[in-house]
């Protein structure tokens, strides 16, 4: 099983008018999972309770975090997965808080030279407006600290600003909608940023590559 996690708080949903609102990070993580051709599970951290590390060191004995939140269940799936596709957005020049908290909690897996994530196949999906995406850099740093494999692929692409979905973006002088389009009566579909079509092509290639490696590894294990 390949585990996909999106740390974005924005989940794909329908608004009050029934319009489908997609989260870019979630969509691209799912797209890569689908293209692997392997069984997968997707988890959105949106709506989950993932606390930051409290430095209690309760995990030092057995590499199991003692805090009671949603990390525990996801941790078990992470350890069992053949590979991880992890996505997070860039907020204010850093990885978002949900993504940071989740990755920070992998500290609980580093004690007494166990490193259960060592060698774990992975893919990184980083969304944001900056080309040198800080979210990607932070994810890569934490993966390396856990001795995970170098990423099979990294997908970086622009997301859609929250200003397009907050309900007030069309008249808010502080937001990105007015900055780009001026004041609007309402935000239409043609005002929305378009996901680069090339991003889907790159995501498909990454997904195929990850699936092939997972299948090859399974074949070697059977031999």
XYZ file of N, CA and C in Angstrom:
669
model
N 0.830 -1.195 0.000
C 0.000 0.000 0.000
C 0.873 1.256 0.000
N 0.481 2.219 -0.827
C 1.161 3.512 -0.845
C 0.293 4.506 -0.085
N 0.888 5.224 0.836
C 0.152 6.196 1.645
C 0.351 7.592 1.086
N -0.750 8.293 0.867
C -0.689 9.684 0.441
C -1.228 10.586 1.530
N -0.489 11.630 1.847
C -0.901 12.578 2.884
C -0.816 13.989 2.329
N -1.903 14.738 2.450
C -1.875 16.168 2.142
C -2.007 16.933 3.442
N -1.035 17.794 3.716
C -1.044 18.577 4.945
C -1.826 19.876 4.793
N -2.376 20.113 3.615
C -3.168 21.324 3.418
C -4.469 21.233 4.203
N -4.860 22.335 4.806
C -6.131 22.366 5.524
C -7.326 22.451 4.602
N -7.076 22.761 3.338
C -8.182 22.906 2.387
C -8.450 21.585 1.688
N -9.621 21.053 1.922
C -10.023 19.792 1.322
C -10.975 20.055 0.157
N -11.013 19.136 -0.781
C -11.966 19.240 -1.875
C -13.383 19.131 -1.313
N -14.239 20.072 -1.678
C -15.598 20.103 -1.138
C -16.507 20.894 -2.075
N -17.780 20.907 -1.774
C -18.728 21.733 -2.522
C -19.163 22.904 -1.652
N -19.202 24.099 -2.262
C -19.612 25.274 -1.504
C -21.132 25.299 -1.370
N -21.648 26.371 -0.779
C -23.084 26.452 -0.522
C -23.906 26.397 -1.803
N -23.318 26.842 -2.904
C -24.025 26.806 -4.180
C -23.855 25.500 -4.931
N -23.155 24.541 -4.337
C -22.956 23.253 -4.974
C -21.746 23.185 -5.882
N -20.969 24.263 -5.928
C -19.793 24.298 -6.792
C -18.654 23.498 -6.165
N -17.996 22.682 -6.977
C -16.886 21.874 -6.485
C -15.642 22.735 -6.318
N -15.121 22.773 -5.107
C -13.910 23.525 -4.794
C -12.793 22.525 -4.527
N -11.761 22.571 -5.341
C -10.666 21.620 -5.207
C -9.482 22.233 -4.476
N -8.874 21.431 -3.619
C -7.608 21.812 -3.020
C -6.492 21.320 -3.921
N -5.635 22.216 -4.370
C -4.602 21.851 -5.344
C -3.651 20.801 -4.781
N -3.210 20.991 -3.548
C -2.268 20.037 -2.961
C -2.894 18.652 -2.859
N -4.105 18.608 -2.353
C -4.818 17.334 -2.235
C -4.994 16.675 -3.599
N -5.402 17.467 -4.584
C -5.656 16.920 -5.914
C -4.404 16.295 -6.519
N -3.260 16.953 -6.361
C -2.043 16.442 -6.985
C -1.497 15.219 -6.256
N -1.639 15.183 -4.927
C -1.237 13.978 -4.189
C -2.080 12.792 -4.654
N -3.389 13.000 -4.765
C -4.280 11.928 -5.218
C -3.954 11.499 -6.649
N -3.647 12.460 -7.490
C -3.354 12.162 -8.892
C -2.120 11.267 -9.005
N -1.098 11.585 -8.243
C 0.113 10.755 -8.243
C -0.205 9.347 -7.741
N -0.986 9.258 -6.664
C -1.365 7.947 -6.132
C -2.076 7.106 -7.190
N -3.015 7.726 -7.894
C -3.779 7.002 -8.915
C -2.877 6.475 -10.028
N -1.857 7.244 -10.368
C -0.992 6.873 -11.486
C 0.042 5.807 -11.120
N 0.143 5.470 -9.830
C 1.096 4.422 -9.444
C 0.627 3.040 -9.892
N -0.684 2.872 -10.031
C -1.208 1.551 -10.357
C -1.168 0.588 -9.187
N -0.906 1.107 -7.997
C -0.805 0.290 -6.793
C -1.942 0.637 -5.829
N -2.290 -0.281 -4.918
C -3.261 0.053 -3.875
C -2.742 1.237 -3.052
N -3.645 2.133 -2.704
C -3.204 3.303 -1.942
C -4.281 3.749 -0.965
N -3.873 4.549 -0.028
C -4.794 5.208 0.896
C -4.412 6.675 0.961
N -5.415 7.541 0.914
C -5.176 8.978 1.002
C -5.707 9.504 2.327
N -4.912 10.353 2.968
C -5.315 11.001 4.218
C -5.097 12.500 4.090
N -6.138 13.264 4.370
C -5.991 14.715 4.473
C -5.807 15.071 5.944
N -4.831 15.911 6.226
C -4.655 16.364 7.606
C -5.657 17.453 7.959
N -6.386 17.960 6.959
C -7.421 18.946 7.221
C -8.478 18.367 8.154
N -8.773 19.054 9.234
C -9.744 18.571 10.208
C -9.173 17.623 11.241
N -7.928 17.199 11.053
C -7.279 16.311 12.016
C -6.623 17.140 13.128
N -6.465 16.516 14.283
C -5.744 17.148 15.389
C -4.339 16.566 15.445
N -3.373 17.365 15.018
C -1.966 16.966 15.056
C -1.219 18.030 15.856
N -0.914 17.724 17.087
C -0.229 18.685 17.944
C 1.266 18.708 17.636
N 1.894 19.815 17.964
C 3.337 19.883 17.856
C 3.995 19.077 18.962
N 5.241 18.683 18.751
C 5.987 17.944 19.768
C 6.059 18.758 21.055
N 5.784 18.110 22.191
C 5.802 18.776 23.495
C 7.117 18.565 24.250
N 8.066 17.897 23.633
C 9.383 17.658 24.233
C 9.291 16.922 25.565
N 8.290 16.046 25.694
C 8.124 15.308 26.949
C 9.046 14.095 27.028
N 9.560 13.657 25.885
C 10.454 12.501 25.776
C 9.793 11.188 26.183
N 8.459 11.177 26.169
C 7.749 9.939 26.453
C 7.966 8.874 25.399
N 8.487 9.284 24.245
C 8.714 8.353 23.133
C 10.095 7.711 23.167
N 10.966 8.162 24.057
C 12.362 7.716 24.030
C 12.510 6.217 24.290
N 11.614 5.662 25.085
C 11.729 4.251 25.462
C 11.437 3.311 24.303
N 10.359 3.612 23.545
C 9.900 2.644 22.543
C 9.562 3.258 21.188
N 9.924 4.521 20.974
C 9.654 5.200 19.707
C 8.154 5.331 19.412
N 7.344 5.408 20.456
C 5.904 5.611 20.304
C 5.509 6.886 21.033
N 4.954 7.837 20.297
C 4.543 9.102 20.901
C 3.375 8.858 21.857
N 3.426 9.475 23.034
C 2.403 9.239 24.057
C 1.242 10.219 23.971
N 1.332 11.230 23.121
C 0.242 12.199 23.020
C -0.972 11.571 22.345
N -2.143 11.964 22.821
C -3.395 11.393 22.330
C -4.018 12.319 21.288
N -3.712 12.071 20.026
C -4.342 12.815 18.936
C -4.318 11.936 17.689
N -4.527 12.525 16.533
C -4.649 11.732 15.306
C -3.317 11.220 14.758
N -2.205 11.670 15.328
C -0.901 11.218 14.838
C -0.744 9.706 14.948
N -1.207 9.133 16.059
C -0.967 7.720 16.328
C -1.467 6.799 15.229
N -2.710 6.989 14.797
C -3.275 6.135 13.746
C -2.536 6.311 12.424
N -2.184 7.567 12.114
C -1.476 7.821 10.857
C -0.069 7.240 10.923
N 0.553 7.323 12.085
C 1.895 6.764 12.276
C 1.922 5.287 11.904
N 0.938 4.534 12.383
C 0.904 3.099 12.105
C 0.821 2.830 10.604
N 0.004 3.602 9.908
C -0.134 3.433 8.459
C 1.145 3.843 7.740
N 1.796 4.878 8.244
C 3.050 5.337 7.661
C 4.119 4.257 7.749
N 4.209 3.606 8.886
C 5.224 2.568 9.068
C 4.952 1.348 8.185
N 3.679 1.048 7.948
C 3.320 -0.128 7.163
C 3.396 0.114 5.657
N 3.329 1.368 5.235
C 3.242 1.697 3.809
C 4.528 1.357 3.066
N 4.364 0.961 1.799
C 5.521 0.713 0.941
C 6.184 2.012 0.511
N 5.400 3.083 0.488
C 5.929 4.380 0.064
C 5.005 5.475 0.582
N 5.522 6.690 0.602
C 4.769 7.851 1.079
C 4.780 8.944 0.021
N 3.591 9.461 -0.300
C 3.473 10.670 -1.117
C 2.988 11.765 -0.179
N 3.863 12.713 0.124
C 3.549 13.737 1.129
C 3.494 15.111 0.477
N 2.389 15.807 0.707
C 2.231 17.141 0.146
C 1.934 18.174 1.214
N 2.450 19.376 1.009
C 2.190 20.474 1.939
C 2.325 21.800 1.200
N 1.570 22.814 1.635
C 1.671 24.133 1.017
C 2.660 25.037 1.738
N 3.004 26.098 1.067
C 3.872 27.130 1.618
C 2.997 28.255 2.164
N 3.117 28.540 3.465
C 2.415 29.667 4.087
C 3.455 30.635 4.644
N 3.372 31.878 4.258
C 4.250 32.916 4.797
C 5.727 32.528 4.711
N 6.103 31.911 3.604
C 7.504 31.586 3.396
C 7.990 30.376 4.159
N 7.048 29.559 4.687
C 7.413 28.342 5.412
C 6.373 27.266 5.119
N 6.693 26.033 5.467
C 5.693 24.985 5.391
C 4.563 25.339 6.347
N 3.329 24.959 5.997
C 2.196 25.306 6.853
C 2.269 24.573 8.190
N 1.491 25.046 9.156
C 1.581 24.543 10.528
C 1.213 23.065 10.633
N 0.176 22.635 9.915
C -0.215 21.222 9.968
C 0.910 20.318 9.471
N 1.508 20.722 8.346
C 2.604 19.933 7.797
C 3.799 19.901 8.725
N 4.109 21.059 9.305
C 5.245 21.140 10.225
C 5.012 20.254 11.444
N 3.807 20.337 12.024
C 3.510 19.554 13.223
C 3.612 18.057 12.936
N 3.077 17.639 11.785
C 3.123 16.217 11.443
C 4.562 15.733 11.307
N 5.357 16.463 10.565
C 6.745 16.049 10.352
C 7.559 16.147 11.639
N 7.253 17.146 12.454
C 7.948 17.302 13.730
C 7.741 16.081 14.616
N 6.581 15.490 14.521
C 6.272 14.334 15.370
C 7.051 13.086 14.967
N 7.685 13.088 13.815
C 8.537 11.946 13.466
C 9.771 11.889 14.364
N 9.962 12.915 15.193
C 11.017 12.865 16.210
C 10.834 11.638 17.093
N 9.583 11.229 17.272
C 9.293 10.076 18.130
C 9.787 8.760 17.529
N 10.255 8.800 16.280
C 10.722 7.586 15.607
C 12.243 7.538 15.479
N 12.929 8.375 16.226
C 14.372 8.513 16.013
C 15.232 7.968 17.160
N 14.621 7.369 18.150
C 15.369 7.030 19.359
C 16.047 5.660 19.300
N 17.161 5.570 19.998
C 17.879 4.317 20.232
C 18.251 3.616 18.924
N 18.564 4.435 17.926
C 19.090 3.952 16.643
C 18.147 2.975 15.933
N 16.844 3.181 16.088
C 15.874 2.292 15.433
C 15.571 2.760 14.007
N 15.201 4.037 13.847
C 14.915 4.645 12.535
C 14.016 3.764 11.657
N 12.766 3.529 12.066
C 11.876 2.652 11.295
C 11.473 3.202 9.929
N 11.727 4.494 9.679
C 11.412 5.062 8.365
C 12.595 4.988 7.401
N 13.707 4.451 7.843
C 14.904 4.400 7.000
C 14.624 3.667 5.693
N 15.013 4.293 4.590
C 14.841 3.691 3.279
C 13.454 3.817 2.686
N 12.530 4.452 3.393
C 11.146 4.557 2.912
C 11.090 5.352 1.613
N 10.508 4.755 0.569
C 10.312 5.464 -0.692
C 9.368 6.637 -0.477
N 9.596 7.715 -1.210
C 8.753 8.886 -1.002
C 8.700 9.787 -2.218
N 7.653 10.596 -2.249
C 7.465 11.653 -3.237
C 7.036 12.900 -2.485
N 7.512 14.054 -2.926
C 7.171 15.329 -2.293
C 6.325 16.165 -3.243
N 5.222 16.708 -2.727
C 4.378 17.644 -3.474
C 4.324 18.946 -2.684
N 4.841 20.009 -3.269
C 4.898 21.303 -2.582
C 4.163 22.349 -3.408
N 3.164 22.984 -2.804
C 2.408 24.023 -3.492
C 2.691 25.375 -2.859
N 2.719 26.394 -3.699
C 2.978 27.749 -3.223
C 3.375 28.639 -4.371
N 3.505 29.916 -4.076
C 3.782 30.882 -5.137
C 5.266 31.116 -5.375
N 6.126 30.575 -4.491
C 7.555 30.805 -4.623
C 8.223 29.659 -5.376
N 9.085 30.003 -6.328
C 9.747 28.969 -7.127
C 10.647 28.104 -6.262
N 11.424 28.724 -5.381
C 12.250 27.967 -4.442
C 11.402 27.684 -3.208
N 10.509 26.727 -3.346
C 9.480 26.501 -2.339
C 10.080 26.036 -1.016
N 9.902 26.812 0.061
C 10.470 26.429 1.356
C 9.823 25.181 1.935
N 8.580 24.903 1.559
C 7.929 23.689 2.052
C 8.675 22.451 1.563
N 9.047 22.459 0.291
C 9.784 21.320 -0.274
C 11.107 21.114 0.445
N 11.794 22.203 0.730
C 13.093 22.108 1.397
C 12.952 21.525 2.803
N 11.905 21.948 3.519
C 11.720 21.461 4.883
C 11.333 19.984 4.888
N 10.431 19.599 3.987
C 10.033 18.191 3.903
C 11.250 17.319 3.617
N 12.055 17.745 2.654
C 13.250 16.985 2.298
C 14.199 16.868 3.502
N 14.334 17.945 4.253
C 15.213 17.947 5.427
C 14.762 16.914 6.460
N 13.465 16.883 6.746
C 12.954 15.935 7.737
C 13.065 14.502 7.226
N 12.789 14.288 5.956
C 12.931 12.942 5.391
C 14.370 12.450 5.526
N 15.306 13.336 5.248
C 16.717 12.951 5.371
C 17.083 12.649 6.816
N 16.526 13.400 7.745
C 16.848 13.179 9.158
C 16.350 11.822 9.638
N 15.358 11.281 8.931
C 14.842 9.951 9.248
C 15.456 8.868 8.357
N 16.470 9.252 7.577
C 17.176 8.325 6.686
C 16.248 7.669 5.662
N 15.217 8.408 5.275
C 14.354 7.927 4.206
C 15.100 8.016 2.881
N 14.612 7.315 1.875
C 15.246 7.355 0.560
C 15.148 8.764 -0.025
N 16.051 9.078 -0.936
C 15.910 10.334 -1.668
C 14.605 10.278 -2.460
N 13.903 11.402 -2.602
C 12.593 11.380 -3.253
C 12.632 10.760 -4.653
N 11.655 9.919 -4.932
C 11.488 9.372 -6.276
C 11.134 10.500 -7.240
N 10.451 11.504 -6.726
C 10.105 12.673 -7.523
C 9.666 13.813 -6.627
N 9.820 15.021 -7.124
C 9.375 16.225 -6.418
C 8.513 17.035 -7.378
N 7.289 17.324 -6.961
C 6.383 18.129 -7.777
C 6.150 19.458 -7.076
N 6.578 20.532 -7.712
C 6.362 21.879 -7.182
C 5.458 22.631 -8.148
N 4.418 23.244 -7.618
C 3.503 23.989 -8.474
C 2.795 25.064 -7.671
N 2.223 26.027 -8.375
C 1.500 27.117 -7.725
C 0.156 26.617 -7.217
N -0.216 27.081 -6.044
C -1.529 26.764 -5.506
C -2.514 27.872 -5.834
N -3.686 27.802 -5.238
C -4.703 28.834 -5.405
C -4.862 29.555 -4.080
N -4.646 30.845 -4.082
C -4.722 31.639 -2.857
C -6.077 31.472 -2.173
N -6.040 31.462 -0.843
C -7.275 31.374 -0.066
C -8.220 32.524 -0.377
N -7.671 33.620 -0.886
C -8.492 34.801 -1.177
C -9.583 34.504 -2.204
N -9.363 33.495 -3.033
C -10.361 33.138 -4.042
C -11.531 32.364 -3.444
N -11.380 31.882 -2.214
C -12.400 31.015 -1.631
C -12.961 31.515 -0.304
N -12.444 32.622 0.209
C -12.856 33.066 1.545
C -14.237 33.710 1.565
N -14.723 34.145 0.402
C -16.030 34.785 0.331
C -15.985 36.298 0.270
N -14.810 36.875 0.526
C -14.671 38.332 0.534
C -13.564 38.824 -0.391
N -12.904 37.901 -1.065
C -11.739 38.257 -1.862
C -12.001 39.240 -2.979
N -13.233 39.247 -3.512
C -13.531 40.112 -4.654
C -13.556 41.594 -4.304
N -13.643 41.923 -2.996
C -13.671 43.334 -2.582
C -12.609 43.672 -1.544
N -11.703 42.731 -1.260
C -10.700 42.946 -0.207
C -9.409 43.505 -0.801
N -9.099 44.739 -0.431
C -7.913 45.396 -0.983
C -6.617 44.756 -0.500
N -6.684 43.967 0.570
C -5.478 43.336 1.111
C -5.173 42.000 0.446
N -6.093 41.507 -0.387
C -5.951 40.165 -0.924
C -5.403 40.092 -2.329
N -5.142 38.865 -2.758
C -4.512 38.640 -4.060
C -5.490 38.769 -5.226
N -6.788 38.591 -4.977
C -7.764 38.691 -6.066
C -7.828 40.112 -6.596
N -8.020 41.069 -5.691
C -8.086 42.480 -6.096
C -6.752 42.929 -6.668
N -5.662 42.425 -6.097
C -4.340 42.804 -6.607
C -4.163 42.376 -8.058
N -4.762 41.258 -8.433
C -4.595 40.740 -9.790
C -5.686 41.197 -10.751
N -6.937 41.286 -10.258
C -8.065 41.546 -11.151
C -8.763 42.875 -10.895
N -8.398 43.555 -9.804
C -9.164 44.731 -9.415
C -10.423 44.302 -8.674
N -11.252 45.262 -8.294
C -12.482 44.947 -7.570
C -13.475 44.260 -8.505
N -14.126 43.222 -7.991
C -15.058 42.428 -8.791
C -16.422 42.369 -8.119
N -17.467 42.184 -8.923
C -18.790 41.938 -8.362
C -18.842 40.538 -7.756
N -18.198 39.600 -8.409
C -18.062 38.247 -7.890
C -16.908 37.556 -8.616
N -16.408 36.511 -8.005
C -15.309 35.760 -8.609
C -15.886 34.670 -9.503
N -15.564 34.736 -10.773
C -16.020 33.741 -11.737
C -14.935 32.687 -11.941
N -15.311 31.591 -12.593
C -14.350 30.519 -12.847
C -13.138 31.010 -13.630
N -13.367 31.936 -14.554
C -12.253 32.396 -15.384
C -11.285 33.301 -14.627
N -11.660 33.712 -13.414
C -10.730 34.473 -12.580
C -9.752 33.558 -11.836
N -10.130 32.292 -11.679
C -9.323 31.371 -10.876
C -8.012 31.034 -11.573
N -6.933 30.961 -10.815
C -5.658 30.522 -11.398
C -5.801 29.111 -11.965
N -5.144 28.850 -13.057
C -5.215 27.542 -13.706
C -3.991 26.715 -13.314
N -4.249 25.479 -12.903
C -3.129 24.585 -12.618
C -2.391 24.313 -13.921
N -1.110 24.488 -13.895
C -0.281 24.265 -15.073
C -0.520 22.857 -15.618
N -1.011 22.740 -16.863
C -1.252 21.401 -17.426
C -0.008 20.516 -17.386
N 1.158 21.132 -17.459
C 2.394 20.352 -17.411
C 2.577 19.688 -16.054
N 1.929 20.262 -15.014
C 2.039 19.666 -13.687
C 1.412 18.274 -13.669
N 0.318 18.104 -14.399
C -0.307 16.784 -14.470
C 0.593 15.792 -15.204
N 1.241 16.251 -16.238
C 2.165 15.377 -16.970
C 3.305 14.935 -16.066
N 3.872 15.900 -15.330
C 4.976 15.570 -14.431
C 4.509 14.652 -13.304
N 3.308 14.911 -12.791
C 2.759 14.073 -11.725
C 2.532 12.646 -12.207
N 2.075 12.509 -13.441
C 1.847 11.177 -14.005
C 3.156 10.400 -14.120
N 4.193 11.076 -14.582
C 5.504 10.431 -14.704
C 6.010 9.985 -13.336
N 5.882 10.864 -12.346
C 6.329 10.530 -10.987
C 5.542 9.339 -10.446
N 4.215 9.354 -10.664
C 3.384 8.255 -10.189
C 3.762 6.927 -10.821
N 3.961 6.927 -12.138
C 4.371 5.697 -12.828
C 5.709 5.190 -12.285
N 6.635 6.118 -12.104
C 7.967 5.743 -11.619
C 7.882 5.120 -10.228
N 7.110 5.752 -9.342
C 6.973 5.234 -7.985
C 6.336 3.846 -7.999
N 5.289 3.683 -8.797
C 4.630 2.384 -8.879
C 5.559 1.289 -9.359
N 6.379 1.592 -10.354
C 7.313 0.599 -10.886
C 8.335 0.183 -9.833
N 8.827 1.148 -9.066
C 9.816 0.825 -8.031
C 9.188 -0.029 -6.938
N 7.967 0.319 -6.532
C 7.275 -0.469 -5.510
C 7.067 -1.902 -5.989
N 6.632 -2.068 -7.228
C 6.415 -3.421 -7.769
C 7.720 -4.199 -7.865
N 8.776 -3.522 -8.271
C 10.075 -4.186 -8.365
C 10.537 -4.663 -6.991
N 10.352 -3.808 -5.984
C 10.755 -4.182 -4.631
C 9.959 -5.381 -4.119
N 8.662 -5.393 -4.418
C 7.830 -6.526 -4.000
C 8.300 -7.815 -4.670
N 8.647 -7.712 -5.945
C 9.118 -8.886 -6.691
C 10.405 -9.430 -6.084
N 11.308 -8.535 -5.701
C 12.566 -8.964 -5.094
C 12.320 -9.622 -3.742
N 11.351 -9.097 -2.982
C 11.042 -9.680 -1.679
C 10.479 -11.092 -1.834
N 9.670 -11.286 -2.887
C 9.087 -12.609 -3.132
C 10.149 -13.616 -3.539
N 11.182 -13.132 -4.256
C 12.273 -14.015 -4.668
C 13.115 -14.429 -3.462
